[in-house]
Coordinates of N, CA and C in Angstrom, one line a residue:
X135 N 31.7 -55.1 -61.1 CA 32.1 -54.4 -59.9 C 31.0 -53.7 -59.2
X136 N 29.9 -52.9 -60.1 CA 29.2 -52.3 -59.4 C 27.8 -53.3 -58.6
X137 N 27.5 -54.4 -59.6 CA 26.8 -55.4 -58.8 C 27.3 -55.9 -57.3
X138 N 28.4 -56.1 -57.4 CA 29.5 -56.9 -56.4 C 29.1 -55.6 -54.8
X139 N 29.3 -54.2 -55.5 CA 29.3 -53.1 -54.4 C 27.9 -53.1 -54.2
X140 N 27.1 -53.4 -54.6 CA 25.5 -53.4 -54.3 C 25.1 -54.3 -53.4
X141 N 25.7 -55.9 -53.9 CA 25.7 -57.1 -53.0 C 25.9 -57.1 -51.7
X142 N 27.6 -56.6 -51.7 CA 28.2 -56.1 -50.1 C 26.8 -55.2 -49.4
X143 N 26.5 -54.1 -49.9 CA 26.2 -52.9 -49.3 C 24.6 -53.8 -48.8
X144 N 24.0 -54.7 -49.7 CA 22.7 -54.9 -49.4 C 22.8 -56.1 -48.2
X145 N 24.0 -56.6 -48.5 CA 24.5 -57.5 -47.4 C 24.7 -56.7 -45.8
X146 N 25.1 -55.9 -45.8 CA 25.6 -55.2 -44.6 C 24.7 -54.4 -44.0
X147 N 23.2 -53.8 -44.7 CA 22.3 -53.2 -44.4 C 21.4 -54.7 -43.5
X148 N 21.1 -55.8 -44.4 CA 21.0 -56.8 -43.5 C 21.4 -57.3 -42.1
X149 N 22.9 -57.2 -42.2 CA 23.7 -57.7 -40.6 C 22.7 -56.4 -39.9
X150 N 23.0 -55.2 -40.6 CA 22.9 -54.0 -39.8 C 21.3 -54.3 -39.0
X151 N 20.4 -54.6 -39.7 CA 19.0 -54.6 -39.2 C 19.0 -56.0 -38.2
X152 N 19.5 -57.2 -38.5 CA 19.6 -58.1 -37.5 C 20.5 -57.9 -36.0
X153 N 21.1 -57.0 -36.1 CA 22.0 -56.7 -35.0 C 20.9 -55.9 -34.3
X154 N 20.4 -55.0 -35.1 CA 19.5 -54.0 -34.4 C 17.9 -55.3 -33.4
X155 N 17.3 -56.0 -34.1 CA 16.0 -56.3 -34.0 C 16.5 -57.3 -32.4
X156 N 17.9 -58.0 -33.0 CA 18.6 -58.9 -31.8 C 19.0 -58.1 -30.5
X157 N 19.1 -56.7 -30.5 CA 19.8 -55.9 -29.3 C 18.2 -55.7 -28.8
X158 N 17.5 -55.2 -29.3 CA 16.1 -54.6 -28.9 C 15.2 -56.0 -28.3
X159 N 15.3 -57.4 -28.8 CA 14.6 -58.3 -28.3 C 15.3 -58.6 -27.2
X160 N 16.8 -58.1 -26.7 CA 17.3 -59.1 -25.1 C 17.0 -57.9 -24.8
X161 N 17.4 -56.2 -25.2 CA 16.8 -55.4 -23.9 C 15.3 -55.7 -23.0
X162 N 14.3 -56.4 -24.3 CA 13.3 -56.7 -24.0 C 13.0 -57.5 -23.2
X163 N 13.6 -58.4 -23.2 CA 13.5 -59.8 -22.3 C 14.2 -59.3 -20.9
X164 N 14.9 -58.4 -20.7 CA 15.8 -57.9 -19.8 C 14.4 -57.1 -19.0
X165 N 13.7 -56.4 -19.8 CA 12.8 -55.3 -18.9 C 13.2 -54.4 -19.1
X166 N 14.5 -53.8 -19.6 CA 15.2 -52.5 -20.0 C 15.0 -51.4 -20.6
X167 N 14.3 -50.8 -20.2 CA 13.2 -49.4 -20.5 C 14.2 -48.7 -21.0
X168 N 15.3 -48.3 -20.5 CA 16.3 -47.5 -20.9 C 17.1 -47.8 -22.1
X169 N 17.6 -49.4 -22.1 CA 18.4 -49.6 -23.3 C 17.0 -49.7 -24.6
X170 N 16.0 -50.1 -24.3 CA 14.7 -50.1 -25.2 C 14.7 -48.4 -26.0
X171 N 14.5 -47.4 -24.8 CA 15.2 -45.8 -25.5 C 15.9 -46.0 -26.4
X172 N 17.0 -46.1 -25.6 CA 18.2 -45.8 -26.3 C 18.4 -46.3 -28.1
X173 N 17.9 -47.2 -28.1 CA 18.0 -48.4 -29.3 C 16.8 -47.1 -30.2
X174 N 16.0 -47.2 -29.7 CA 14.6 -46.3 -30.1 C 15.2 -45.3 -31.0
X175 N 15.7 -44.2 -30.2 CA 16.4 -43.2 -30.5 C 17.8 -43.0 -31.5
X176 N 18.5 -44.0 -31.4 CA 19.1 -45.0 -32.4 C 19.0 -45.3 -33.7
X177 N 17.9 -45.4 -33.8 CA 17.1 -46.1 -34.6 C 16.2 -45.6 -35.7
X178 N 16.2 -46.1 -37.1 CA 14.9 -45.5 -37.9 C 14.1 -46.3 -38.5
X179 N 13.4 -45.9 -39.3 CA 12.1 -47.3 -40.1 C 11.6 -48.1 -38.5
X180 N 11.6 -49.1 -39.2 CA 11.2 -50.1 -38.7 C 12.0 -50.8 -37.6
X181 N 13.3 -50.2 -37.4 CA 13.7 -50.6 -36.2 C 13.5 -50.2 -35.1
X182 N 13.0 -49.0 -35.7 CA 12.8 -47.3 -34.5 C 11.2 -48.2 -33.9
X183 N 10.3 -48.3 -35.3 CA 9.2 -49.0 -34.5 C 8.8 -49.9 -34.0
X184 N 10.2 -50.8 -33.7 CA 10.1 -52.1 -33.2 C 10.3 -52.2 -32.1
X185 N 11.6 -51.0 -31.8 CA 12.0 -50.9 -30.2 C 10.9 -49.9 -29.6
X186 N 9.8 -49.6 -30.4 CA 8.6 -48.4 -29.4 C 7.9 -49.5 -29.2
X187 N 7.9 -50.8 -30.0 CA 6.5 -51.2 -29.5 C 7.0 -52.5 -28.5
X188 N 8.3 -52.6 -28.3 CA 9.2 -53.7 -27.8 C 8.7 -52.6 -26.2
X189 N 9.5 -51.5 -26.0 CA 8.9 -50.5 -25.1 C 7.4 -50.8 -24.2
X190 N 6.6 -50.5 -25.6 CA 5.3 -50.0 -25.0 C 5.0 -51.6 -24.4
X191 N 5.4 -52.9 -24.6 CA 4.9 -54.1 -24.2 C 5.4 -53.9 -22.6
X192 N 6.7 -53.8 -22.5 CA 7.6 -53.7 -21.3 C 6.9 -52.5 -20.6
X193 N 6.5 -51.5 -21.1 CA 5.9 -50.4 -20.0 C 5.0 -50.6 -19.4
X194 N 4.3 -51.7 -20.4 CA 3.0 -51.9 -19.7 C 2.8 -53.3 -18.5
X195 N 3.8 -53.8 -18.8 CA 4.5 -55.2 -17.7 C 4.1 -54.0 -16.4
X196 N 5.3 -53.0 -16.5 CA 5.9 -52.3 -15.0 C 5.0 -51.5 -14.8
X197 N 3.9 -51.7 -15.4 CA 2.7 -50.3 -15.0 C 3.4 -48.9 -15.6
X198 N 3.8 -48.6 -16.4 CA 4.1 -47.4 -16.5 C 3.3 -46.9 -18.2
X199 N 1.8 -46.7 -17.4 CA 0.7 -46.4 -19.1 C 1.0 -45.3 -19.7
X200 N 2.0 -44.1 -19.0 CA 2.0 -43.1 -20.1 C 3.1 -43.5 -21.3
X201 N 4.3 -44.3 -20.8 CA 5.1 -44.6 -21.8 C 4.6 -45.5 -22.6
X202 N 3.1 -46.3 -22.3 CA 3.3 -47.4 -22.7 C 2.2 -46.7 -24.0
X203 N 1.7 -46.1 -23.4 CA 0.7 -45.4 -24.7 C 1.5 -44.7 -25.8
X204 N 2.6 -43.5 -25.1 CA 3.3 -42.3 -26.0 C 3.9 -43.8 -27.2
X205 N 4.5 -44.8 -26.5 CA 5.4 -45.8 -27.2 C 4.5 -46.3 -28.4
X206 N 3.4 -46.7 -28.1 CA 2.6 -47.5 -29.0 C 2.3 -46.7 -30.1
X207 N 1.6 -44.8 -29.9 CA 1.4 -44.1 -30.8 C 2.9 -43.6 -31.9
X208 N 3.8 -43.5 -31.0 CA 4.9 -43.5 -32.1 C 5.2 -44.0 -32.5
X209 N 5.2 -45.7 -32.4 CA 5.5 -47.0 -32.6 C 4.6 -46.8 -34.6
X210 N 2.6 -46.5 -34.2 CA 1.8 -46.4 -35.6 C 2.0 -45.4 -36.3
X211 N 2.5 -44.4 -35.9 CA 3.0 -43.4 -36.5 C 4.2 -43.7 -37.4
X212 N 5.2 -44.5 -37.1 CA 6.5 -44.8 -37.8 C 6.5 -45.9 -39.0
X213 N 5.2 -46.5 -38.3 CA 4.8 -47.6 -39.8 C 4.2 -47.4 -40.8
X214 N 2.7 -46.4 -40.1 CA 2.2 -45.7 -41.1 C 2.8 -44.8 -42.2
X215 N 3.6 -44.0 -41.9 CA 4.7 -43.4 -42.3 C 5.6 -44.3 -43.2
X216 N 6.3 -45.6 -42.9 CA 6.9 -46.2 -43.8 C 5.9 -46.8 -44.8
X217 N 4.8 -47.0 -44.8 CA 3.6 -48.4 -45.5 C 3.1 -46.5 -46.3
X218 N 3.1 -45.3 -45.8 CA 2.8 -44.3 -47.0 C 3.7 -44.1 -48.6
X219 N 4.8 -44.5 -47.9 CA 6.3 -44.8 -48.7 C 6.2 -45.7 -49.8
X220 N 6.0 -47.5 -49.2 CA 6.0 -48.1 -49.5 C 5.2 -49.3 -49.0
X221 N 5.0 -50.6 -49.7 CA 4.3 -51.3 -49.5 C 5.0 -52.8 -48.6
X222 N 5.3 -52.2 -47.2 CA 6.7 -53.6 -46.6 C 5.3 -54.4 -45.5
X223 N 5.8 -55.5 -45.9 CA 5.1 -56.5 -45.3 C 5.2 -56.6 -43.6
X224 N 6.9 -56.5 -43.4 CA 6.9 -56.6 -42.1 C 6.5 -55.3 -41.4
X225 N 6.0 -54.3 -42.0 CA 5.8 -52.8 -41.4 C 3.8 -52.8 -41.7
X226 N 3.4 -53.8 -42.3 CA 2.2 -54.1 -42.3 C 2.0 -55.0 -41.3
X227 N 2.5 -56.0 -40.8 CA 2.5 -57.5 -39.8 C 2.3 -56.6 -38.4
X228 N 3.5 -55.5 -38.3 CA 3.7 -55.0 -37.1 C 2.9 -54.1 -36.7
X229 N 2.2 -53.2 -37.3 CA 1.5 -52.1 -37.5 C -0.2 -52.7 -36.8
X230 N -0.4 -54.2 -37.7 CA -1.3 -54.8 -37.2 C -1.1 -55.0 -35.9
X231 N -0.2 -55.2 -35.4 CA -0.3 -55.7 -34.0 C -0.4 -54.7 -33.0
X232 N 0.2 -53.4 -33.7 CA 0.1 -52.3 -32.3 C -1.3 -51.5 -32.5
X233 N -2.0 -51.8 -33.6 CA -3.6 -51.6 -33.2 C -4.3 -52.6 -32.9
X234 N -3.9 -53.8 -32.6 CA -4.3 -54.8 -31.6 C -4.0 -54.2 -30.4
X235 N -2.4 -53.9 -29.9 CA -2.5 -53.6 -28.5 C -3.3 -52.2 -28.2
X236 N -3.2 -51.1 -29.4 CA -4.1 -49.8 -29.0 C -5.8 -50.5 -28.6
X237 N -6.3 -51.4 -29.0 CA -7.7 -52.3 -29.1 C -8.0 -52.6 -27.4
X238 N -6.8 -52.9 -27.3 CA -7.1 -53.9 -25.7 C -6.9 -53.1 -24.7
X239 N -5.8 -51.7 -24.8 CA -6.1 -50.6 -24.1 C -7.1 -49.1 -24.8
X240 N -7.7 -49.4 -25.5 CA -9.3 -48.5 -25.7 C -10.2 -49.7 -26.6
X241 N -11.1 -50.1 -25.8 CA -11.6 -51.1 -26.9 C -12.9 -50.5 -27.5
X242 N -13.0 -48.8 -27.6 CA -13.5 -48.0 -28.4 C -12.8 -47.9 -29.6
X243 N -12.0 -48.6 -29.9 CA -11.2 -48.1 -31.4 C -11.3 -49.6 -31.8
X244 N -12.2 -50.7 -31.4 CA -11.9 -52.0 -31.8 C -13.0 -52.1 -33.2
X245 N -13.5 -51.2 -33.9 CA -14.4 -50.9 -35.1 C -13.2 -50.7 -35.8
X246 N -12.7 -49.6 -35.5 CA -11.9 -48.5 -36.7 C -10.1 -49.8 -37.3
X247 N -9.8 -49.7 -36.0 CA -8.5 -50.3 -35.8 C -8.6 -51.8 -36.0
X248 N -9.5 -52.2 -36.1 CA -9.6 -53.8 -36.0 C -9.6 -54.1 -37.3
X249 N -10.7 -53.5 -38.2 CA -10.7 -53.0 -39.5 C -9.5 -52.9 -40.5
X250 N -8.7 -52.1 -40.3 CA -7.4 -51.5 -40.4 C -6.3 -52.7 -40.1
X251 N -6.5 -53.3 -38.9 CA -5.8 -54.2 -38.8 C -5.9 -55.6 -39.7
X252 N -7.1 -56.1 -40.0 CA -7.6 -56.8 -41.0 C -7.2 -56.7 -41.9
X253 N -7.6 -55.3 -42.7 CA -6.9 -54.7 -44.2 C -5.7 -55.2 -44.2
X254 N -4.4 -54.9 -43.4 CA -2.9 -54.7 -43.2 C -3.0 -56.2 -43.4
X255 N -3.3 -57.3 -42.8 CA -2.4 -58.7 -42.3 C -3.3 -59.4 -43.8
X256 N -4.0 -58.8 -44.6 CA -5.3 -59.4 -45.8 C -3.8 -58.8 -46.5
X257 N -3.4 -58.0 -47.0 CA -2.5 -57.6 -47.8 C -0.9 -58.2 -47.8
X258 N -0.6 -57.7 -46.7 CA 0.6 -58.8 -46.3 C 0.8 -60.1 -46.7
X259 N -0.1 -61.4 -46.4 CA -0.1 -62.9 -47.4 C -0.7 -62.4 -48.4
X260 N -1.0 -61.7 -48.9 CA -1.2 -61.6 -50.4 C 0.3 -61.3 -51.0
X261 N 0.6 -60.5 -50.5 CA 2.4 -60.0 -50.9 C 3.8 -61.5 -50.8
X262 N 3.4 -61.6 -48.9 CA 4.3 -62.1 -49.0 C 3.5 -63.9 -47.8
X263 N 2.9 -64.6 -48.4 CA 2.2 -66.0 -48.2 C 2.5 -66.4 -46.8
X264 N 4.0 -66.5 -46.7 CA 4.8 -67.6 -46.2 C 5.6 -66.9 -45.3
X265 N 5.1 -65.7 -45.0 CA 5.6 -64.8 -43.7 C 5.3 -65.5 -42.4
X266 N 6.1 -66.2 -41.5 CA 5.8 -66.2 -40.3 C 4.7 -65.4 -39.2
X267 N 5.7 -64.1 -39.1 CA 5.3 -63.1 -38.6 C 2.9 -62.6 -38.6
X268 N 3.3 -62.9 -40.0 CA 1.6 -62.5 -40.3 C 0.8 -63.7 -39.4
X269 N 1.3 -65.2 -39.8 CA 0.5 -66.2 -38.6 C 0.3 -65.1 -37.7
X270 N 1.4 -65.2 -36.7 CA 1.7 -64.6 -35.3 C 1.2 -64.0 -34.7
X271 N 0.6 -62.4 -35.8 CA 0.2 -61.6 -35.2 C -1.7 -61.7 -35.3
X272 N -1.9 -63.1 -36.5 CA -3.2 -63.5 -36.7 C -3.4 -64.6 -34.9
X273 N -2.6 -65.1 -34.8 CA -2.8 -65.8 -33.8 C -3.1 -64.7 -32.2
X274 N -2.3 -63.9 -32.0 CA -2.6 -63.5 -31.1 C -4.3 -62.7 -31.3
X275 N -4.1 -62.0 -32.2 CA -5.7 -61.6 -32.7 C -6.5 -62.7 -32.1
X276 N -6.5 -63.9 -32.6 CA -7.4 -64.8 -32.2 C -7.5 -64.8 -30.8
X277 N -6.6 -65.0 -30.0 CA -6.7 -65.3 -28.7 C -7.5 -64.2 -28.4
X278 N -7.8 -62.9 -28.6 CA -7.9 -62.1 -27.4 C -9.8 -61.6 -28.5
X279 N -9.6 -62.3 -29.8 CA -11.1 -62.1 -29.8 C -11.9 -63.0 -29.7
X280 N -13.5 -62.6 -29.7 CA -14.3 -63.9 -28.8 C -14.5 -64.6 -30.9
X281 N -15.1 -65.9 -30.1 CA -15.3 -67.1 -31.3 C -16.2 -67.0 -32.4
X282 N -17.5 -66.1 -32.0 CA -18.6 -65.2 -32.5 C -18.2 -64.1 -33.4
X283 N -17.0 -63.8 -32.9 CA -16.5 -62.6 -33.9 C -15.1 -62.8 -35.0
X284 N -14.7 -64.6 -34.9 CA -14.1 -65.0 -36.1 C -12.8 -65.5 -35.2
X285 N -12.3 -65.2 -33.6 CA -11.0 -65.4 -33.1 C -11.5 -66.7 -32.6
X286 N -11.0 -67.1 -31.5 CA -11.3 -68.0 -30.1 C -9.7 -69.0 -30.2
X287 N -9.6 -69.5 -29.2 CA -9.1 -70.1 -29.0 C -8.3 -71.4 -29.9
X288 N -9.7 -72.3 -30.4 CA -8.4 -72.8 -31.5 C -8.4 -72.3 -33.1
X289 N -9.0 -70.7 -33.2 CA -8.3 -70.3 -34.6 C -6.7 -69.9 -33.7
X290 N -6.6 -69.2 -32.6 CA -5.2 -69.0 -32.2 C -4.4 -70.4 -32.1
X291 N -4.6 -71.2 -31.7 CA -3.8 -72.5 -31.6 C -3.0 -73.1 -33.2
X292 N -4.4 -72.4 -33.9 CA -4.3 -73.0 -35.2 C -2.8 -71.9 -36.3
X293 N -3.7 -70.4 -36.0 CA -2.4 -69.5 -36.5 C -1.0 -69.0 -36.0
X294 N -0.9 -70.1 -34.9 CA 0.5 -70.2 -33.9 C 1.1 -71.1 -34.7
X295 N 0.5 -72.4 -34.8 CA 0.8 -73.7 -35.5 C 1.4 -73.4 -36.7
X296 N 0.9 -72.5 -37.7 CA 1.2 -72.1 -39.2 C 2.6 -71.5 -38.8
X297 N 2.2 -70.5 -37.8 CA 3.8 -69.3 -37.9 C 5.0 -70.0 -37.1
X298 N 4.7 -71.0 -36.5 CA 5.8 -71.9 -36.1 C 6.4 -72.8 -37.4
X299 N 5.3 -73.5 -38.2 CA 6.0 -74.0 -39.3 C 6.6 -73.1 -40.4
X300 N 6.0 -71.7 -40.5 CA 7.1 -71.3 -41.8 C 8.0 -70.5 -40.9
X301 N 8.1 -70.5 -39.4 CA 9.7 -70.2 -38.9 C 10.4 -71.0 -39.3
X302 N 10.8 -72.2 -39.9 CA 11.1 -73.5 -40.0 C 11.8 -73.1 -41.3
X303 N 11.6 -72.2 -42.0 CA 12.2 -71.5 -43.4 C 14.2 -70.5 -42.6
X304 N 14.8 -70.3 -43.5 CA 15.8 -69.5 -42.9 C 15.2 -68.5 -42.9
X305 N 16.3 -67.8 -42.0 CA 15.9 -65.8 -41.9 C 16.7 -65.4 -41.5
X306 N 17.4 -64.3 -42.8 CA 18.7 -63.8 -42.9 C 18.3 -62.0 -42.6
X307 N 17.2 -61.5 -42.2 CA 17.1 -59.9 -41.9 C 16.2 -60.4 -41.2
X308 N 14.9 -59.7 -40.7 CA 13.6 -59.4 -39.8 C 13.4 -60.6 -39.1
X309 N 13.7 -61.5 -38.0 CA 13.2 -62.4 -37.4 C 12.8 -63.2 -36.4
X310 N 12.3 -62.2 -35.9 CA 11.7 -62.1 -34.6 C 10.4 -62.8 -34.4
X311 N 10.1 -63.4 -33.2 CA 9.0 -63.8 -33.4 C 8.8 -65.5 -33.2
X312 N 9.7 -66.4 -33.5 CA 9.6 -67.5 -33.6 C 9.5 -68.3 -31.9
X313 N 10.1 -67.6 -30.8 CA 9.9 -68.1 -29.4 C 8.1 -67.7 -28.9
X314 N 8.1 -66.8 -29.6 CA 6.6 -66.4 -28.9 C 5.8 -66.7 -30.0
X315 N 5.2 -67.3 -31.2 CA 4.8 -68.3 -31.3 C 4.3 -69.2 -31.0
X316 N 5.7 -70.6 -29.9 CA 5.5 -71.6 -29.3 C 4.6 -71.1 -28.1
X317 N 4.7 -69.6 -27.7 CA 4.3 -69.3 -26.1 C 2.7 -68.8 -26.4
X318 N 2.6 -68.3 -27.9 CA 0.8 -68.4 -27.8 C 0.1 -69.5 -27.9
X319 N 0.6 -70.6 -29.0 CA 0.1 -71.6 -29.0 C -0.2 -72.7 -28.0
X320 N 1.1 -71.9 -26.8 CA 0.9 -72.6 -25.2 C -0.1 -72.0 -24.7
X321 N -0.4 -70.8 -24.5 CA -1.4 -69.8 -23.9 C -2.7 -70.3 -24.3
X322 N -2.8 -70.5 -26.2 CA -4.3 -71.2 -26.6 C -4.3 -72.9 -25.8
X323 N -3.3 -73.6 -26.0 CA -3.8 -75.0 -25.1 C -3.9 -74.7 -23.8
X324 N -3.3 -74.0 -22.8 CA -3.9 -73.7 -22.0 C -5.3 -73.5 -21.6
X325 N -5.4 -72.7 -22.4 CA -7.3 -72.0 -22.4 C -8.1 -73.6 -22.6
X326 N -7.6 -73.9 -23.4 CA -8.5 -75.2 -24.3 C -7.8 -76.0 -23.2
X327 N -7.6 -76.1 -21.6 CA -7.3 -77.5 -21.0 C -6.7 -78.3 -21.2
X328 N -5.4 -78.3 -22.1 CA -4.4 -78.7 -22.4 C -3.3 -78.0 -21.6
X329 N -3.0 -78.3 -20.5 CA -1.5 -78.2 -19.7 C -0.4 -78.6 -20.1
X330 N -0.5 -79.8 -20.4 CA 0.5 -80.6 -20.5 C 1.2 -79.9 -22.4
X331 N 0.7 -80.0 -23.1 CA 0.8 -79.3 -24.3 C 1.1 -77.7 -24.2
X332 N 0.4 -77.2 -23.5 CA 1.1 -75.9 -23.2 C 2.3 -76.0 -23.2
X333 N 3.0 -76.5 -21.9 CA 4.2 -76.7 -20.7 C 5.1 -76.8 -22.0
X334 N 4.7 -78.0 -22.9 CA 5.6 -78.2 -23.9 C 5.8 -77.1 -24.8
X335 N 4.9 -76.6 -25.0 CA 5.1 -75.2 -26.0 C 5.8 -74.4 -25.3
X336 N 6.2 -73.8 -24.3 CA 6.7 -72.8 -23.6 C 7.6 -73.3 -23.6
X337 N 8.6 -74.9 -23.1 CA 9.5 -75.2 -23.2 C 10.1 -75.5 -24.5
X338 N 9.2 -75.3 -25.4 CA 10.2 -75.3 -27.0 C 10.5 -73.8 -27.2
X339 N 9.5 -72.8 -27.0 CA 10.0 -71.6 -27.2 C 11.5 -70.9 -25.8
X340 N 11.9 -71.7 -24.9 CA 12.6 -71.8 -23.7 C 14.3 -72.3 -25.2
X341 N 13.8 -73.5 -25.7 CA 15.0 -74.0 -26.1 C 15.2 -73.3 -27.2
X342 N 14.4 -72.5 -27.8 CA 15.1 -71.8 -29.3 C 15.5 -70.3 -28.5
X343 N 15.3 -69.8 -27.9 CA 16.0 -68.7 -27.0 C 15.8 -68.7 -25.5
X344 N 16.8 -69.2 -24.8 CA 16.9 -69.4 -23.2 C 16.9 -68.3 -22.2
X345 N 16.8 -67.1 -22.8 CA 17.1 -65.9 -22.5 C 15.2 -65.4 -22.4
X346 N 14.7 -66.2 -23.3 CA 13.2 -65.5 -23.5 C 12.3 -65.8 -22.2
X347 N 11.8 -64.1 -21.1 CA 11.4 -64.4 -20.3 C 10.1 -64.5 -19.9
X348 N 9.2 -64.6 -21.4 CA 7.9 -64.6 -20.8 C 7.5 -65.7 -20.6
X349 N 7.8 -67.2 -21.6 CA 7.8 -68.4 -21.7 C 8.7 -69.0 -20.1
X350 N 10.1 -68.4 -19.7 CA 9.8 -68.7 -18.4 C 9.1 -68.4 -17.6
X351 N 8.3 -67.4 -17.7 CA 8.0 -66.7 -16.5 C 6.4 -67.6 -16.7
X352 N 5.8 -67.9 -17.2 CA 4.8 -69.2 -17.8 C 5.1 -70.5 -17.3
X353 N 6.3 -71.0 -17.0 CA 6.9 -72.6 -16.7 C 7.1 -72.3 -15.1
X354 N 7.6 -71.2 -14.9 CA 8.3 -71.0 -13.8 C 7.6 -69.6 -12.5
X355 N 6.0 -70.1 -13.0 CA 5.3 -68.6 -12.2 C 5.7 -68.2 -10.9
X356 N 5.6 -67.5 -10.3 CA 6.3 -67.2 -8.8 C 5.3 -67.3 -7.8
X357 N 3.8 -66.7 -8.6 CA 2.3 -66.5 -7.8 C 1.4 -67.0 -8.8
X358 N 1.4 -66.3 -10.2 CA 0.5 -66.4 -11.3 C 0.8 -66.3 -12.3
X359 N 0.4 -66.7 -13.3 CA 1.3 -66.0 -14.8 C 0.6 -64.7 -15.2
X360 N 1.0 -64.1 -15.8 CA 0.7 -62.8 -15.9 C 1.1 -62.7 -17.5
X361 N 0.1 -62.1 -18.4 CA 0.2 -62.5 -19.5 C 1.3 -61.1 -20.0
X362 N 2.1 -61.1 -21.0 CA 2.4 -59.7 -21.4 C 3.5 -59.8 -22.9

């Protein structure tokens, strides 16, 4: 009986975190700065820091850099804080990525934090191999560092490619991540002169969530695409 009440209870903490990560990615796609709060405030662990850094992405779309900074710092504060606790993979994946984005708005911290960020995503596949997420947040790294310093263009093509195939696994709690994937792997063929391969990447990340508006907003530019 007491197994059985453990089962339920670890069952329902699951629904609970997928309901959460699923309300905070449409606020996101929405632009919804308010429901992104709200959810925030809502919210603890890793949910709390998912909707700061879901936030700080969106703040920084609409120009608005004080939220998009306060978001990001509370966003590393909340993971650090959990990864002092304990050793969680997805609170290491994510943590990497918001001192990626702290990197590209001060790229005085791209020694210290880049570093840090290395350590985190080096530990992570060691824990957990076959995490999606860790590609993901290796791919975008790639893109935005130069080729002399270990990123460029087709290591990102390449660690998009990975985190697209172990989305391909189920995912019953944390699973975010699998539409924007297809949309960096489009962004690296892009760079690399590949259009037509892009177009297609953006339209596979279009058909696993139709709601997802960066990959439109990529297929469907109005003036320019605008990366975010």
């Amino acid at each position: 009986m007491k197994t059985l009440f453990i089962t339920v209870t670890l069952s329902l903490v699951s629904q609970s975190s997928m309901a959460d990560i699923s309300a905070i990615d449409s606020a996101a796609n929405a632009m919804n700065i308010n429901e992104l709060k709200q959810i925030s405030e809502q919210s603890v662990d890793y949910e709390h820091a998912y909707a700061e850094y879901r936030t700080a992405i969106t703040a920084n779309i609409v120009g608005q850099r004080g939220m998009f900074k306060r978001s990001l710092d509370e966003a590393q504060t909340t993971l650090e804080n959990i990864l002092g606790r304990e050793d969680d993979v997805e609170s290491m994946a994510l943590l990497a990525s918001v001192y990626g984005m702290q990197i590209s708005n001060d790229p005085t911290k791209g020694q210290t934090l880049g570093m840090k960020a290395g350590t985190l995503l080096a530990q992570a596949e060691q824990i957990a191999p076959n995490n999606p997420r860790i590609a993901l947040v290796k791919a975008m790294s790639a893109y935005y560092t130069p080729t002399q310093y270990g990123g460029g263009m087709d290591k990102a093509k390449q660690y998009a490619s990975v985190a697209i195939e172990r989305f391909q696994s189920p995912c019953d709690d944390i699973c975010w991540g699998h539409s924007e994937a297809y949309t960096w792997r489009g962004l690296a063929q892009q760079e690399l002169g590949n259009q037509q391969d892009a177009e297609q990447d953006w339209q596979q990340a279009i058909d696993i969530d139709p709601n997802y508006s960066w990959a439109n907003f990529l297929l469907n530019p109005p003036t320019s695409a605008q990366q975010y």
